[in-house]
Coordinates of C-alpha atoms in Angstrom, one line a residue:
M392 CA 102.2 126.8 93.8
L393 CA 101.9 123.9 96.3
Y394 CA 105.7 123.3 96.1
K395 CA 106.5 127.0 96.6
M396 CA 104.2 127.1 99.7
Y397 CA 105.9 124.0 101.2
Q398 CA 109.4 125.4 100.5
G399 CA 108.5 128.8 101.9
F400 CA 107.1 127.2 105.1
N401 CA 110.2 125.1 105.4
D402 CA 112.5 128.1 104.9
M403 CA 110.6 129.9 107.7
L404 CA 111.3 127.1 110.1
E405 CA 115.0 127.1 109.5
P406 CA 115.8 130.0 111.9
L407 CA 113.9 128.1 114.6
R408 CA 115.9 125.0 114.0
W409 CA 119.2 127.0 114.1
F410 CA 118.1 128.5 117.4
A411 CA 117.3 125.1 118.8
A412 CA 120.6 123.7 117.6
A413 CA 122.4 126.6 119.3
G414 CA 120.6 125.9 122.5
L415 CA 121.7 122.3 122.5
K416 CA 125.3 123.4 122.4
L417 CA 124.9 125.0 125.8
R418 CA 124.2 121.6 127.5
D419 CA 127.8 120.7 128.1
S420 CA 128.5 124.0 129.7
L421 CA 125.8 123.6 132.4
G422 CA 127.5 120.6 134.1
D423 CA 125.3 118.8 136.6
Y424 CA 122.6 121.4 136.2
A425 CA 121.9 120.0 132.7
E426 CA 120.7 116.7 134.4
D427 CA 118.0 118.5 136.3
P428 CA 114.6 116.9 135.1
L429 CA 113.3 120.3 134.0
M430 CA 116.5 121.1 132.0
R431 CA 116.5 117.6 130.4
S432 CA 112.9 118.2 129.3
V433 CA 114.0 121.6 127.8
F434 CA 116.9 120.0 125.9
A435 CA 114.7 117.2 124.7
A436 CA 112.3 119.7 123.2
L437 CA 115.2 121.6 121.6
D438 CA 116.6 118.3 120.2
M439 CA 113.2 117.4 118.7
T440 CA 112.9 120.9 117.2
A441 CA 116.4 120.9 115.7
N442 CA 116.6 117.3 114.4
T443 CA 113.1 116.2 113.5
K444 CA 112.5 117.4 109.9
V445 CA 111.8 116.4 106.4
T446 CA 115.0 116.3 104.2
H447 CA 115.6 115.8 100.5
V448 CA 119.1 114.3 100.7
R449 CA 119.8 110.6 100.5
T450 CA 121.3 109.2 103.7
D451 CA 124.2 106.8 103.5
F452 CA 123.7 103.0 103.3
A453 CA 126.5 102.9 105.8
I454 CA 127.1 99.2 105.3
K455 CA 130.8 98.9 106.1
S456 CA 131.1 95.2 106.7
V457 CA 129.0 92.0 106.9
I458 CA 129.3 88.4 108.1
S459 CA 129.7 86.4 104.9
G460 CA 131.0 82.8 104.8
N461 CA 131.5 82.7 108.6
M462 CA 133.8 85.7 108.6
E463 CA 133.5 89.5 108.7
V464 CA 134.3 91.1 105.3
D465 CA 134.6 94.7 104.3
V466 CA 131.9 96.2 102.0
H467 CA 132.3 99.3 99.8
E468 CA 129.9 100.9 97.3
E469 CA 130.6 101.0 93.5
V470 CA 128.5 102.7 90.9
I471 CA 128.5 100.2 88.0
R472 CA 126.3 102.3 85.7
S473 CA 124.7 105.7 85.9
T474 CA 121.8 107.3 84.1
P475 CA 120.3 110.8 84.8
F476 CA 117.6 109.1 86.9
A477 CA 119.4 106.2 88.7
D478 CA 122.7 104.6 89.6
L479 CA 123.3 100.8 89.5
L480 CA 125.0 100.4 92.8
R481 CA 127.1 97.4 93.8
F482 CA 128.0 96.5 97.4
A483 CA 131.4 95.0 96.7
K484 CA 133.2 92.5 98.9
P485 CA 136.8 91.5 98.6
E486 CA 137.9 89.6 95.6
G487 CA 139.0 86.0 96.0
G488 CA 136.1 84.8 98.1
A489 CA 133.5 82.2 97.2
I490 CA 131.5 83.1 94.1
Q491 CA 128.0 84.1 95.2
P492 CA 124.8 84.5 93.2
K493 CA 124.3 88.0 91.7
I494 CA 121.1 89.6 92.7
L495 CA 119.6 92.9 91.6
V496 CA 117.4 94.6 94.2
V497 CA 114.7 96.8 92.5
A498 CA 114.0 99.5 95.0
P499 CA 110.6 101.3 95.0
L500 CA 110.3 104.7 93.6
S501 CA 107.6 105.9 95.9
G502 CA 108.8 108.9 97.8
H503 CA 111.8 107.4 99.6
F504 CA 115.4 106.7 98.6
A505 CA 116.7 103.2 98.1
T506 CA 118.4 103.4 101.5
L507 CA 115.0 102.5 103.0
L508 CA 116.1 99.0 102.0
R509 CA 119.4 99.2 104.0
N510 CA 118.4 96.2 106.2
T511 CA 117.3 94.2 103.2
V512 CA 120.6 94.8 101.4
A513 CA 122.8 94.1 104.5
T514 CA 121.0 90.8 105.1
L515 CA 121.2 89.7 101.4
L516 CA 125.0 90.4 101.5
R517 CA 125.6 87.4 103.7
D518 CA 125.2 85.1 100.8
H519 CA 124.9 87.2 97.6
D520 CA 126.7 89.6 95.3
V521 CA 124.2 92.5 95.8
Y522 CA 123.3 95.4 93.4
I523 CA 120.5 97.9 93.8
T524 CA 118.6 100.5 91.7
D525 CA 119.6 103.7 93.5
W526 CA 117.0 106.2 92.2
K527 CA 117.8 109.9 92.1
N528 CA 115.6 112.8 93.3
A529 CA 113.7 114.1 90.3
R530 CA 114.1 117.7 91.6
D531 CA 117.9 117.3 91.0
V532 CA 117.5 116.0 87.4
P533 CA 117.7 118.8 84.8
L534 CA 115.0 119.1 82.2
S535 CA 117.6 118.4 79.5
A536 CA 117.8 114.8 80.8
G537 CA 114.3 114.2 79.3
V538 CA 111.3 112.4 80.7
F539 CA 111.0 109.4 82.9
G540 CA 107.8 107.3 83.0
F541 CA 106.6 103.8 83.7
D542 CA 108.2 102.3 80.6
D543 CA 111.5 104.1 81.4
Y544 CA 111.5 102.3 84.7
V545 CA 111.1 99.0 82.9
D546 CA 113.9 100.0 80.6
H547 CA 116.2 100.6 83.6
V548 CA 115.5 97.1 85.0
I549 CA 116.2 95.5 81.7
A550 CA 119.4 97.6 81.1
F551 CA 120.7 96.9 84.6
L552 CA 120.2 93.2 84.2
E553 CA 122.0 93.2 80.9
E554 CA 124.8 95.2 82.5
L555 CA 125.2 92.5 85.2
G556 CA 124.9 89.7 82.6
P557 CA 123.9 86.1 83.3
P558 CA 123.4 84.4 85.6
V559 CA 121.5 86.9 87.6
H560 CA 118.6 87.0 90.0
L561 CA 116.0 89.7 90.5
L562 CA 114.3 90.8 93.7
A563 CA 111.6 93.6 93.8
V564 CA 110.2 95.3 96.9
C565 CA 106.7 96.8 96.9
Q566 CA 105.7 99.1 94.0
P567 CA 108.2 97.9 91.4
C568 CA 107.0 94.3 91.6
V569 CA 104.8 95.2 88.5
Q570 CA 107.8 96.6 86.5
A571 CA 110.0 93.7 87.5
L572 CA 107.5 91.2 86.4
A573 CA 106.9 93.1 83.2
A574 CA 110.6 93.3 82.5
T575 CA 111.0 89.5 83.1
A576 CA 108.1 88.8 80.7
L577 CA 109.6 90.9 77.9
M578 CA 113.1 89.5 78.3
S579 CA 111.7 86.0 78.4
E580 CA 109.7 86.5 75.2
D581 CA 112.8 88.0 73.5
G582 CA 115.1 85.2 74.7
N583 CA 117.4 87.7 76.3
P584 CA 120.4 86.0 77.8
A585 CA 120.2 88.3 80.9
T586 CA 116.7 87.1 81.8
P587 CA 116.8 86.5 85.5
R588 CA 117.2 82.9 86.8
S589 CA 114.7 83.8 89.6
L590 CA 112.3 86.5 90.4
T591 CA 111.3 87.4 94.0
L592 CA 108.4 89.7 94.5
M593 CA 107.9 91.1 98.0
G594 CA 104.7 92.9 99.0
G595 CA 103.9 94.4 95.7
P596 CA 100.7 95.5 93.9
V597 CA 100.6 93.0 91.1
D598 CA 96.8 92.9 91.3
V599 CA 95.3 95.6 93.5
D600 CA 91.8 94.3 92.9
A601 CA 92.6 91.0 94.6
N602 CA 92.4 92.6 98.1
P603 CA 92.1 96.4 98.0
T604 CA 93.6 98.5 100.8
G605 CA 93.4 102.1 101.9
V606 CA 96.1 102.9 99.3
N607 CA 94.0 101.4 96.5
E608 CA 90.9 103.2 97.7
L609 CA 92.7 106.5 97.7
A610 CA 93.9 105.9 94.2
N611 CA 90.4 105.3 93.1
S612 CA 88.7 108.0 95.1
H613 CA 89.4 110.5 92.3
D614 CA 89.7 110.4 88.6
F615 CA 93.0 110.6 86.8
E616 CA 92.6 114.3 86.0
W617 CA 92.2 115.1 89.7
F618 CA 95.6 113.6 90.5
E619 CA 97.2 115.6 87.7
S620 CA 95.5 118.9 88.7
N621 CA 96.0 118.7 92.4
L622 CA 99.1 116.7 93.2
I623 CA 101.6 117.6 90.5
S624 CA 103.9 120.6 91.1
T625 CA 106.8 122.3 89.4
V626 CA 110.3 122.2 90.9
P627 CA 111.3 125.7 92.1
W628 CA 114.1 127.6 90.4
R629 CA 116.7 127.1 93.1
Y630 CA 117.2 123.3 92.2
P631 CA 118.9 121.7 89.2
G632 CA 115.6 120.2 88.1
A633 CA 113.9 123.6 88.0
G634 CA 110.8 123.5 85.8
R635 CA 110.4 119.8 85.9
R636 CA 106.8 118.6 86.8
V637 CA 106.9 116.2 89.8
Y638 CA 104.9 114.5 92.4
P639 CA 106.7 116.0 95.5
G640 CA 108.1 113.5 98.1
F641 CA 106.7 115.5 100.9
L642 CA 103.1 114.8 99.7
Q643 CA 103.8 111.1 99.5
L644 CA 105.2 111.2 103.0
T645 CA 102.1 113.1 104.2
A646 CA 99.9 110.3 102.8
F647 CA 102.0 107.6 104.4
V648 CA 102.0 109.3 107.8
S649 CA 98.3 110.0 107.7
M650 CA 97.6 106.3 107.2
N651 CA 99.2 105.5 110.6
M652 CA 99.0 108.9 112.4
S653 CA 98.4 107.5 115.8
R654 CA 101.5 105.2 115.6
H655 CA 103.8 108.0 114.3
S656 CA 102.5 110.4 117.1
Q657 CA 103.1 107.7 119.7
Q658 CA 106.7 107.2 118.4
H659 CA 107.5 110.9 118.6
R660 CA 106.1 111.1 122.1
A661 CA 108.3 108.1 123.0
L662 CA 111.3 109.8 121.3
Y663 CA 110.8 112.9 123.4
Q664 CA 110.4 110.9 126.6
H665 CA 113.6 108.9 125.9
L666 CA 115.5 112.1 125.4
A667 CA 114.1 113.7 128.5
D668 CA 114.9 110.5 130.6
G669 CA 118.4 110.3 129.2
E670 CA 117.7 107.0 127.5
L671 CA 119.9 107.8 124.5
E672 CA 120.1 104.3 123.0
Q673 CA 116.4 103.9 122.8
A674 CA 116.1 107.4 121.4
A675 CA 118.7 106.7 118.8
T676 CA 116.7 103.7 117.5
I677 CA 113.6 105.8 116.9
R678 CA 115.7 108.7 115.5
E679 CA 117.5 106.6 113.0
F680 CA 114.2 105.2 111.6
Y681 CA 112.7 108.7 111.2
E682 CA 115.9 110.2 109.7
E683 CA 115.4 107.7 106.9
Y684 CA 111.7 107.9 106.8
F685 CA 111.7 111.7 106.6
A686 CA 114.3 111.7 103.8
V687 CA 112.1 112.0 100.7
L688 CA 112.6 112.3 96.9
D689 CA 110.4 113.7 94.2
M690 CA 109.0 111.5 91.5
T691 CA 108.6 112.7 87.9
A692 CA 105.0 113.5 87.1
D693 CA 105.0 111.1 84.2
F694 CA 106.0 108.1 86.3
Y695 CA 103.7 108.9 89.2
L696 CA 100.6 109.5 87.0
E697 CA 101.2 106.5 84.8
T698 CA 101.7 104.3 87.9
I699 CA 98.4 105.6 89.4
D700 CA 96.6 104.9 86.1
R701 CA 98.2 101.6 85.0
V702 CA 98.8 99.9 88.4
F703 CA 96.3 101.3 90.9
Q704 CA 93.3 102.4 88.9
R705 CA 93.2 100.0 85.9
A706 CA 95.3 97.1 87.2
L707 CA 96.4 96.5 83.6
L708 CA 99.1 93.8 84.2
A709 CA 96.7 91.6 86.2
K710 CA 94.1 91.9 83.4
G711 CA 96.6 91.1 80.7
K712 CA 96.2 94.5 79.2
L713 CA 99.5 96.2 80.1
D714 CA 101.4 97.6 77.1
Y715 CA 105.1 98.6 77.1
R716 CA 106.0 101.0 74.3
G717 CA 103.1 99.7 72.2
R718 CA 103.8 96.0 72.9
R719 CA 101.6 93.8 75.1
V720 CA 103.2 92.3 78.2
D721 CA 102.5 88.6 78.4
C722 CA 103.6 86.9 81.6
S723 CA 102.8 83.5 80.2
K724 CA 106.0 83.9 78.2
I725 CA 108.0 83.4 81.4
R726 CA 109.1 79.7 81.3
R727 CA 112.6 79.5 82.8
T728 CA 112.5 82.1 85.6
A729 CA 111.6 80.7 89.0
L730 CA 109.0 82.8 90.9
L731 CA 108.8 83.4 94.6
T732 CA 106.2 85.7 96.0
I733 CA 106.2 86.9 99.6
E734 CA 103.4 88.7 101.5
G735 CA 103.0 89.9 105.1
E736 CA 99.9 88.8 107.0
R737 CA 99.2 92.3 108.3
D738 CA 100.3 94.3 105.3
D739 CA 97.9 97.3 105.0
I740 CA 99.6 98.7 101.9
C741 CA 99.8 95.7 99.6
A742 CA 97.4 93.2 101.2
V743 CA 97.5 89.4 101.1
G744 CA 96.6 88.2 97.6
Q745 CA 98.0 91.2 95.7
T746 CA 101.5 89.8 95.2
S747 CA 100.6 86.1 94.9
A748 CA 98.4 87.0 91.9
A749 CA 101.6 86.8 89.9
H750 CA 101.4 83.0 90.0
D751 CA 98.2 82.9 87.9
L752 CA 99.7 85.4 85.4
C753 CA 102.8 83.2 85.0
S754 CA 100.7 80.3 83.7
S755 CA 103.5 78.6 81.8
L756 CA 105.7 78.1 84.8
R757 CA 105.8 74.5 86.0
P758 CA 104.6 74.0 89.6
H759 CA 108.0 73.3 91.0
M760 CA 109.2 76.7 89.8
K761 CA 106.6 78.6 91.7
R762 CA 106.5 79.2 95.4
H763 CA 104.6 81.5 97.7
Y764 CA 105.4 82.4 101.3
L765 CA 103.2 84.2 103.8
Q766 CA 104.9 85.7 106.8
A767 CA 102.8 85.7 109.9
G768 CA 102.6 88.7 112.2
V769 CA 104.2 91.4 110.0
G770 CA 103.0 94.4 108.2
H771 CA 104.4 95.9 105.0
Y772 CA 107.9 96.9 106.3
G773 CA 108.3 93.7 108.2
V774 CA 108.4 91.7 105.0
F775 CA 111.8 93.2 104.1
S776 CA 113.1 94.8 107.3
G777 CA 113.6 93.8 110.9
S778 CA 114.1 90.6 112.8
R779 CA 111.4 88.5 111.1
W780 CA 112.8 89.5 107.7
E781 CA 116.3 88.4 108.8
N782 CA 115.3 85.2 110.6
Q783 CA 112.2 83.9 108.8
V784 CA 111.7 85.6 105.5
Y785 CA 115.3 85.8 104.4
P786 CA 116.0 82.0 104.7
Q787 CA 113.2 81.5 102.2
V788 CA 114.8 83.9 99.7
R789 CA 118.3 82.5 100.2
N790 CA 117.2 78.9 99.6
F791 CA 115.0 79.8 96.7
V792 CA 117.8 81.7 94.9
L793 CA 120.3 79.0 95.6
G794 CA 117.9 76.4 94.2
A795 CA 117.5 78.5 91.0
S796 CA 121.2 79.2 90.5

């Protein structure tokens, strides 16, 4: 019912957006009159109405070229392997260049598409052969594709590492730090040749009890049954995944926005003012962020509920009690994979201490194979995106991967 209400409300707004878009087309015909302060304010309001909206379509990575090896090289995307729930995507550079370390970026499955890591990928491409888990919107996955839960996520990480083959490195951002660590432990215990040479965990909830945040408090404010009864919806009939039980992306977005409501309100006021003042470059910067931020995907109910239970309510991995398909995950089995953990000083989603807890779990790793880096002055997104990621965090990652290669 919740999904139907949301979809119905969204459908009701479409005529208003069409009207606003049609009004914007009149701007060029008004000539100098369109630059009148009053008219600029009107067109700014029309622009906000027409273009500020939640979408369910993945935006493009749009990484066409990068500076690599002191020269600009072209980049094109290749799907290396595909499953009903994800693509293994490669950002290929021309053949014949220097051989660079292969690195698999494990993107979070938490309401946004993998394109949220666009800046992460573009920066890594300078010195690496980069691949990413490109998760699909659950509402577009037919019921015939089966279920997708926590263990299936781990399966994907292992299968994609095996697809790439050794030597390979693994980097996880946010929520999948738990699955990436579990996959590395399982592969290490099995002596899997594709076990990653290095594992980089960035701002992830390895142990939420180490330093709880508002996210953790929300997860524990209700019992498991409440989440299942109140937050799970069924995909409407019009989509390929009709009938699939999901945690809708628009609900996750609502939760994220509510945590920083004043900042998002301030940014939208700034966007309106930039448009009204004709400051299009400044407006474009804000607009590009929110086009990505407001592009949401649905998660399968199984994955969402199991993540709430295993990661945020019971913190099973940190307690040594996480099971994968009936098998206990033992991080002490990791002996040859170098570990780097990265945290942001001001991270209010995965606070300081939650990610670095991985070092205690990986008790068999020798000291020289473990490293922790705390980035001063950044919140959650600053760990993997923005100027401090590019200029301060990334050199730590690059040098660490190089040392483990």
